[in-house]
Short mmCIF file of C-alpha atoms in Angstrom, two decimals:
data_model
loop_
_atom_site.label_atom_id
_atom_site.label_comp_id
_atom_site.label_asym_id
_atom_site.label_seq_id
_atom_site.Cartn_x
_atom_site.Cartn_y
_atom_site.Cartn_z
CA MET A 19 104.55 80.54 73.50
CA ALA A 20 104.37 82.06 70.02
CA ASP A 21 102.06 81.24 67.19
CA GLN A 22 104.04 81.53 63.94
CA GLY A 23 101.00 82.87 62.12
CA SER A 24 100.33 85.67 64.62
CA ALA A 25 101.78 89.16 64.94
CA VAL A 26 102.39 88.81 68.66
CA PRO A 27 102.95 85.91 71.08
CA VAL A 28 99.82 83.99 72.05
CA ALA A 29 98.83 83.67 75.70
CA SER A 30 95.54 82.48 77.13
CA GLU A 31 93.13 85.01 78.56
CA THR A 32 93.35 83.31 81.96
CA THR A 33 97.15 83.51 81.97
CA LEU A 34 97.15 87.19 81.04
CA VAL A 35 94.59 88.23 83.61
CA ARG A 36 96.34 86.28 86.37
CA GLU A 37 99.58 88.08 85.53
CA VAL A 38 97.80 91.31 86.38
CA PHE A 39 95.90 90.09 89.43
CA GLY A 40 98.98 88.59 91.11
CA PRO A 41 100.93 91.83 91.56
CA LEU A 42 97.71 93.75 92.21
CA GLY A 43 96.97 91.41 95.09
CA GLY A 44 100.52 91.85 96.34
CA LEU A 45 100.09 95.61 96.32
CA VAL A 46 96.89 95.31 98.35
CA GLU A 47 98.58 93.15 100.98
CA CYS A 48 101.73 95.29 101.14
CA GLY A 49 99.69 98.48 101.17
CA ALA A 50 97.56 97.27 104.07
CA SER A 51 100.73 96.45 106.00
CA LEU A 52 102.23 99.88 105.27
CA GLU A 53 99.05 101.65 106.35
CA SER A 54 98.77 99.39 109.44
CA VAL A 55 95.18 98.45 108.66
CA SER A 56 93.33 95.25 107.86
CA VAL A 57 92.97 94.20 104.23
CA GLY A 58 89.24 94.88 104.46
CA GLU A 59 89.80 98.42 105.67
CA PHE A 60 92.49 99.00 103.06
CA VAL A 61 90.19 97.84 100.25
CA ALA A 62 87.40 100.08 101.55
CA ARG A 63 89.77 103.07 101.67
CA HIS A 64 90.95 102.50 98.11
CA ARG A 65 87.81 101.10 96.51
CA GLY A 66 87.71 103.86 93.90
CA GLU A 67 91.26 103.24 92.69
CA LEU A 68 90.76 99.48 92.72
CA ASP A 69 87.61 99.74 90.63
CA ARG A 70 89.42 102.01 88.19
CA VAL A 71 92.34 99.57 87.87
CA LEU A 72 90.00 96.65 87.28
CA ASP A 73 88.03 98.60 84.69
CA VAL A 74 91.21 99.50 82.80
CA VAL A 75 92.38 95.86 82.96
CA ARG A 76 89.06 94.67 81.56
CA ARG A 77 89.15 97.12 78.66
CA LEU A 78 92.86 96.72 77.89
CA GLY A 79 92.42 92.99 77.45
CA ALA A 80 88.79 92.92 76.33
CA PHE A 81 88.47 90.27 79.04
CA HIS A 82 85.29 88.30 79.61
CA ALA A 83 83.38 88.65 82.88
CA GLU A 84 84.45 85.12 83.85
CA SER A 85 88.11 86.13 83.57
CA MET A 86 87.58 89.25 85.68
CA ASP A 87 85.84 87.11 88.33
CA ILE A 88 89.16 85.33 88.90
CA MET A 89 90.22 88.26 91.08
CA ASP A 90 87.38 87.60 93.49
CA GLY A 91 88.23 83.92 93.55
CA LEU A 92 91.83 84.66 94.50
CA GLY A 93 90.57 86.35 97.68
CA TYR A 94 92.95 89.31 97.67
CA LEU A 95 90.15 91.84 98.14
CA ARG A 96 88.42 89.98 100.97
CA GLU A 97 89.36 90.29 104.63
CA HIS A 98 92.27 88.01 105.52
CA ASP A 99 95.48 88.02 107.52
CA VAL A 100 98.79 88.95 105.89
CA PRO A 101 101.49 87.02 107.78
CA PRO A 102 105.13 88.13 107.56
CA VAL A 103 106.01 85.14 105.37
CA THR A 104 103.59 86.47 102.74
CA LEU A 105 105.40 89.81 102.73
CA LEU A 106 108.65 87.90 102.45
CA MET A 107 107.35 86.33 99.24
CA TRP A 108 106.09 89.62 97.74
CA SER A 109 109.40 91.32 98.56
CA GLY A 110 111.51 88.72 96.78
CA CYS A 111 113.05 87.49 100.05
CA ILE A 112 114.80 90.76 100.86
CA GLU A 113 114.97 89.43 104.41
CA GLU A 114 116.31 86.14 105.67
CA TYR A 115 113.69 83.76 107.03
CA THR A 116 114.19 83.88 110.80
CA PRO A 117 112.01 83.86 113.94
CA ASP A 118 112.33 87.69 113.95
CA LEU A 119 110.52 88.04 110.63
CA GLY A 120 107.56 89.67 112.37
CA ALA A 121 109.53 92.53 113.92
CA PRO A 122 107.91 95.88 113.00
CA VAL A 123 110.98 97.26 111.23
CA THR A 124 111.34 94.04 109.24
CA VAL A 125 107.66 93.96 108.30
CA ARG A 126 107.85 97.55 107.08
CA ARG A 127 111.00 96.87 105.04
CA MET A 128 109.41 93.85 103.38
CA ALA A 129 106.18 95.73 102.70
CA ARG A 130 108.07 98.64 101.11
CA MET A 131 110.21 96.36 98.97
CA GLY A 132 107.19 94.24 98.09
CA ALA A 133 105.23 97.30 96.98
CA ASP A 134 108.12 98.52 94.83
CA LEU A 135 108.64 95.12 93.24
CA GLN A 136 104.98 94.36 92.62
CA MET A 137 104.38 97.85 91.21
CA SER A 138 106.90 97.19 88.46
CA HIS A 139 105.34 93.78 87.84
CA LEU A 140 101.90 95.38 87.60
CA LEU A 141 103.14 97.89 85.02
CA GLN A 142 104.72 95.08 83.00
CA ALA A 143 101.50 93.06 83.16
CA LEU A 144 99.38 96.02 82.01
CA VAL A 145 101.73 96.85 79.14
CA GLY A 146 101.85 93.17 78.23
CA VAL A 147 98.07 92.91 78.08
CA ALA A 148 97.82 96.08 76.00
CA SER A 149 100.56 94.90 73.65
CA LEU A 150 99.09 91.44 73.18
CA ARG A 151 95.41 92.27 72.93
CA GLY A 152 95.19 95.94 71.95
CA GLY A 153 95.09 97.55 68.54
CA ARG A 154 97.96 99.58 67.12
CA ASP A 155 95.93 102.75 66.65
CA ASP A 156 95.26 103.49 70.31
CA VAL A 157 98.67 103.12 71.97
CA GLU A 158 98.72 106.72 73.23
CA SER A 159 95.29 106.56 74.88
CA ARG A 160 95.94 103.13 76.38
CA ALA A 161 99.34 104.26 77.68
CA ARG A 162 97.64 107.22 79.36
CA GLU A 163 95.18 104.91 81.08
CA ILE A 164 98.01 102.67 82.25
CA ALA A 165 99.92 105.70 83.56
CA GLU A 166 96.80 106.97 85.33
CA VAL A 167 96.15 103.77 87.26
CA ILE A 168 99.83 103.27 88.13
CA GLY A 169 99.91 106.84 89.43
CA ALA A 170 96.85 106.13 91.57
CA VAL A 171 98.30 102.93 92.99
CA CYS A 172 101.51 104.81 93.86
CA THR A 173 99.53 106.53 96.64
CA TRP A 174 98.85 103.23 98.40
CA GLY A 175 100.77 102.78 101.61
CA GLY A 176 100.61 106.43 102.63
CA PRO A 177 102.81 109.46 101.86
CA SER A 178 105.85 107.90 103.55
CA ARG A 179 106.13 105.38 100.70
CA GLY A 180 107.39 108.18 98.48
CA ARG A 181 107.01 106.49 95.08
CA SER A 182 106.00 108.16 91.82
CA LEU A 183 104.96 107.15 88.32
CA HIS A 184 108.40 108.30 87.15
CA GLU A 185 110.19 105.95 89.55
CA VAL A 186 107.97 103.01 88.66
CA PHE A 187 108.49 103.65 84.95
CA LEU A 188 112.28 103.78 85.32
CA THR A 189 112.34 100.58 87.37
CA TRP A 190 110.11 98.79 84.86
CA ARG A 191 112.13 99.97 81.87
CA VAL A 192 115.40 98.72 83.34
CA ALA A 193 114.07 95.51 84.87
CA PHE A 194 111.91 94.19 82.04
CA LEU A 195 112.58 95.71 78.64
CA PRO A 196 116.14 94.47 77.98
CA GLY A 197 115.07 90.87 78.52
CA LEU A 198 112.21 91.27 76.07
CA LEU A 199 113.79 93.52 73.44
CA MET A 200 117.31 92.16 73.00
CA PRO A 201 117.64 90.13 69.78
CA SER A 202 118.66 87.14 71.87
CA SER A 203 115.26 87.18 73.64
CA GLY A 204 113.57 85.46 70.72
CA SER A 205 110.55 87.80 70.95
CA PRO A 206 108.82 88.22 67.58
CA GLU A 207 109.59 91.53 65.87
CA PRO A 208 105.97 92.76 65.79
CA PHE A 209 105.74 92.17 69.54
CA THR A 210 108.97 94.04 70.31
CA ARG A 211 107.79 96.88 68.09
CA ARG A 212 104.57 97.14 70.12
CA LEU A 213 106.48 97.10 73.40
CA ARG A 214 108.72 99.91 72.17
CA GLU A 215 105.65 101.92 71.19
CA TYR A 216 104.31 101.63 74.73
CA ALA A 217 107.68 102.37 76.29
CA HIS A 218 108.02 105.52 74.18
CA ALA A 219 104.44 106.62 74.89
CA LEU A 220 104.91 106.13 78.64
CA GLU A 221 108.19 108.02 78.52
CA ARG A 222 106.45 111.00 76.92
CA ILE A 223 103.70 110.90 79.55
CA VAL A 224 106.22 110.76 82.39
CA GLU A 225 108.24 113.64 80.96
CA GLN A 226 105.11 115.76 80.52
CA GLY A 227 104.28 115.23 84.19
CA GLU A 228 107.64 116.46 85.47
#
């Protein structure tokens, strides 16, 4: 929803932080499945990257401690089972729901697809938070932080996952930007300008890393 007196669309702090924590939780569950470990073991293995992601999220959105505590309440970082139907959800139903949903090859396919899909959603959520709640003078530094944490999360799931910051950026740019930037989208001009600034900054970062 947009506030006509504001430069960018208005969204509640809770809504914004949940838009980040959803795909982050999906990446934890898909990553644990790809590494064939429990969620608890996966979180322990990747505690450093998780803490870095959460720190960047907090600073990008200037979120209050109560908002950051939502992640703990969602339970994604605590030990729990990840049934095949959960991977089906994260993967956008790439598989048909059948009794064979738990077959190893099917689980791996859903986990791979789920990780790819949720990675692009995480990038969109981070850019959205930065665009909505960040200043205009620090786009480059914020884009570098976003690129850094996305690059770190790309390692989740082991080397066989084979994803890179470049691939995530290209997927995000194609999947999300047209719907937000086309004149027919109805997005306010200051907001689309900010999104373009982040898209251009991320493009420069990706090209420098090649």
